[in-house]
Amino acid sequence: MNRYQKMFSNLSKCNEKAFVPFLTIGDPNPNLFLDIINSIIEAGADALELGIPFSDPLADGPIIQKSMQRTLLIGITLNECFNLVSKIRQKYPKIPIGILTYANLVFKNNINTFYSRCISVGIDSILIADLPLEESSEFYEAAIKNNIKQVFICPPNANENLLKKISKFSQAYIYLLSRSGVTGITNTNSVSLTEIIKRLKKQQNDIPILQGFGISHPEQVRKILQNPKISGVISGSAIIKIIEQNLHNSVQLITHITQFVKKMKLATYLNK
């Protein structure tokens, strides 16, 4: 089994679901970023979703946009991102690590070279936020060649044809959007997604579903995970907001992020 399969299997045995935090690689600086990663893993994060800083992150709202601007301003490069991920992998050999990026970053570095570099530093999956599934064949082939899991986003208004393609080609998990638009902190619930989750699960590829976008409170997590077909949640803007609010107090920053992750993870324990 790959790292994602082991994670989902182990969580199921423990009657838990996955809590996956999203962070921008290198935010707010490389050393503190690694300290944050240590704290969220120790606090219970089951996997990591890491964003490569990009100047035009179309799928991301203002909180994540500002985190990417912070990292670009201090000179975080793609090479530095890979170096930081390599350090995380060396310290945590078992945790699944996915990256979220944009097509231009992959394309300009040569698609196959980019995927090869990802596997060499221990990355398990790639989600390319602005890559239409219909245009993904070259990226998908590179993923297969390099044993990287390609993840696709499922929008809440996907039609049957798109659902079939997402279910067929997405690996590791399907990233189900809570809502249309960009990332950000909202009071999203899963009620309106019940039908699309049911239709996704009717497809032949019974791949886990992680729900993201607008997830910032334990109460949201508990409500979302009442649906037995959801395998976990991804939360990004709420964590990055804590970084933004504590840029000048690293001790307080770590303390608040640790408390947040513990509460969010606790909400993934079923029957508690």
CSV table of N, CA and C in Angstrom, one decimal, residues 23-38 41 48 50-53 71 74-92 95 97 99 117-118 121-123:
chain,number,residue,atom,x,y,z
A,23,LEU,N,-0.6,24.3,4.1
A,23,LEU,CA,0.3,25.5,4.3
A,23,LEU,C,1.0,25.8,3.1
A,24,THR,N,1.4,27.1,3.0
A,24,THR,CA,2.3,27.5,1.9
A,24,THR,C,3.7,27.2,2.3
A,25,ILE,N,4.5,26.5,1.4
A,25,ILE,CA,5.8,26.1,1.7
A,25,ILE,C,6.7,27.4,2.0
A,26,GLY,N,7.4,27.4,3.2
A,26,GLY,CA,8.3,28.5,3.5
A,26,GLY,C,7.7,29.6,4.2
A,27,ASP,N,6.4,29.6,4.5
A,27,ASP,CA,5.7,30.7,5.2
A,27,ASP,C,5.8,30.5,6.7
A,28,PRO,N,6.2,31.5,7.5
A,28,PRO,CA,6.6,32.9,7.0
A,28,PRO,C,8.1,33.0,6.7
A,29,ASN,N,8.8,32.0,7.1
A,29,ASN,CA,10.2,31.9,6.8
A,29,ASN,C,10.6,30.4,6.9
A,30,PRO,N,11.7,29.9,6.2
A,30,PRO,CA,12.0,28.5,6.2
A,30,PRO,C,12.1,27.8,7.5
A,31,ASN,N,12.8,28.4,8.5
A,31,ASN,CA,13.0,27.8,9.8
A,31,ASN,C,11.7,27.7,10.6
A,32,LEU,N,10.9,28.8,10.6
A,32,LEU,CA,9.7,28.8,11.3
A,32,LEU,C,8.7,27.8,10.6
A,33,PHE,N,8.7,27.8,9.3
A,33,PHE,CA,7.8,26.9,8.6
A,33,PHE,C,8.1,25.4,9.0
A,34,LEU,N,9.3,25.0,9.2
A,34,LEU,CA,9.6,23.7,9.6
A,34,LEU,C,9.2,23.4,11.1
A,35,ASP,N,9.3,24.5,11.9
A,35,ASP,CA,8.8,24.4,13.3
A,35,ASP,C,7.3,24.2,13.3
A,36,ILE,N,6.6,24.9,12.4
A,36,ILE,CA,5.1,24.8,12.3
A,36,ILE,C,4.7,23.4,11.8
A,37,ILE,N,5.5,22.9,10.8
A,37,ILE,CA,5.2,21.5,10.4
A,37,ILE,C,5.4,20.5,11.5
A,38,ASN,N,6.4,20.6,12.3
A,38,ASN,CA,6.6,19.8,13.4
A,38,ASN,C,5.5,19.8,14.4
A,41,ILE,N,2.1,18.2,13.0
A,41,ILE,CA,2.2,16.7,12.9
A,41,ILE,C,2.1,16.2,14.4
A,48,LEU,N,-0.2,16.0,4.9
A,48,LEU,CA,0.1,17.4,4.6
A,48,LEU,C,-0.2,17.8,3.2
A,50,LEU,N,0.7,20.9,0.8
A,50,LEU,CA,1.6,22.0,0.8
A,50,LEU,C,1.6,22.8,-0.5
A,51,GLY,N,1.4,24.1,-0.4
A,51,GLY,CA,1.3,24.9,-1.6
A,51,GLY,C,2.7,25.5,-2.0
A,52,ILE,N,3.0,25.4,-3.3
A,52,ILE,CA,4.2,26.0,-3.8
A,52,ILE,C,3.9,27.5,-4.1
A,53,PRO,N,4.7,28.4,-3.5
A,53,PRO,CA,4.4,29.8,-3.8
A,53,PRO,C,4.3,30.2,-5.2
A,71,THR,N,6.1,34.6,1.1
A,71,THR,CA,7.2,33.7,0.8
A,71,THR,C,8.0,34.2,-0.5
A,74,ILE,N,10.4,37.0,0.4
A,74,ILE,CA,11.7,36.6,1.1
A,74,ILE,C,12.5,35.7,0.2
A,75,GLY,N,12.1,35.5,-1.1
A,75,GLY,CA,12.9,34.7,-2.0
A,75,GLY,C,12.8,33.2,-2.0
A,76,ILE,N,11.7,32.7,-1.5
A,76,ILE,CA,11.5,31.2,-1.6
A,76,ILE,C,11.4,30.8,-3.0
A,77,THR,N,12.2,29.9,-3.5
A,77,THR,CA,12.2,29.4,-4.8
A,77,THR,C,11.7,28.0,-4.9
A,78,LEU,N,11.5,27.5,-6.1
A,78,LEU,CA,11.1,26.1,-6.3
A,78,LEU,C,12.1,25.2,-5.7
A,79,ASN,N,13.4,25.5,-5.9
A,79,ASN,CA,14.4,24.6,-5.3
A,79,ASN,C,14.3,24.6,-3.8
A,80,GLU,N,14.1,25.8,-3.2
A,80,GLU,CA,14.0,25.8,-1.7
A,80,GLU,C,12.8,25.1,-1.3
A,81,CYS,N,11.7,25.1,-2.0
A,81,CYS,CA,10.5,24.3,-1.7
A,81,CYS,C,10.8,22.8,-1.6
A,82,PHE,N,11.5,22.4,-2.7
A,82,PHE,CA,11.9,20.9,-2.7
A,82,PHE,C,12.8,20.6,-1.5
A,83,ASN,N,13.7,21.5,-1.2
A,83,ASN,CA,14.7,21.3,-0.1
A,83,ASN,C,13.9,21.1,1.2
A,84,LEU,N,12.9,22.0,1.4
A,84,LEU,CA,12.1,22.0,2.7
A,84,LEU,C,11.3,20.7,2.8
A,85,VAL,N,10.7,20.3,1.6
A,85,VAL,CA,9.9,19.1,1.6
A,85,VAL,C,10.8,17.9,1.9
A,86,SER,N,12.0,17.9,1.4
A,86,SER,CA,12.9,16.8,1.6
A,86,SER,C,13.3,16.7,3.1
A,87,LYS,N,13.4,17.8,3.8
A,87,LYS,CA,13.7,17.8,5.2
A,87,LYS,C,12.5,17.2,6.0
A,88,ILE,N,11.3,17.6,5.6
A,88,ILE,CA,10.1,17.0,6.2
A,88,ILE,C,10.0,15.5,6.0
A,89,ARG,N,10.3,15.1,4.8
A,89,ARG,CA,10.2,13.7,4.5
A,89,ARG,C,11.2,12.9,5.3
A,90,GLN,N,12.4,13.4,5.4
A,90,GLN,CA,13.5,12.7,6.2
A,90,GLN,C,13.1,12.5,7.6
A,91,LYS,N,12.4,13.5,8.2
A,91,LYS,CA,12.0,13.4,9.6
A,91,LYS,C,10.7,12.6,9.8
A,92,TYR,N,9.8,12.7,8.8
A,92,TYR,CA,8.5,12.0,8.9
A,92,TYR,C,8.3,11.1,7.7
A,95,ILE,N,4.2,9.9,6.8
A,95,ILE,CA,3.1,10.8,6.6
A,95,ILE,C,2.9,11.1,5.1
A,97,ILE,N,2.4,13.3,1.9
A,97,ILE,CA,2.7,14.7,1.6
A,97,ILE,C,2.2,14.9,0.2
A,99,ILE,N,1.4,18.1,-2.8
A,99,ILE,CA,1.6,19.5,-3.1
A,99,ILE,C,0.5,20.0,-4.0
A,117,ARG,N,11.4,15.2,-9.9
A,117,ARG,CA,11.9,15.9,-8.7
A,117,ARG,C,11.0,15.7,-7.5
A,118,CYS,N,9.7,15.7,-7.7
A,118,CYS,CA,8.7,15.5,-6.6
A,118,CYS,C,8.9,14.1,-6.0
A,121,VAL,N,12.1,13.8,-3.7
A,121,VAL,CA,12.1,14.4,-2.3
A,121,VAL,C,11.0,13.8,-1.4
A,122,GLY,N,10.2,12.8,-2.0
A,122,GLY,CA,9.3,12.1,-1.1
A,122,GLY,C,7.8,12.7,-1.2
A,123,ILE,N,7.5,13.4,-2.2
A,123,ILE,CA,6.1,13.8,-2.4
A,123,ILE,C,5.3,12.7,-2.9
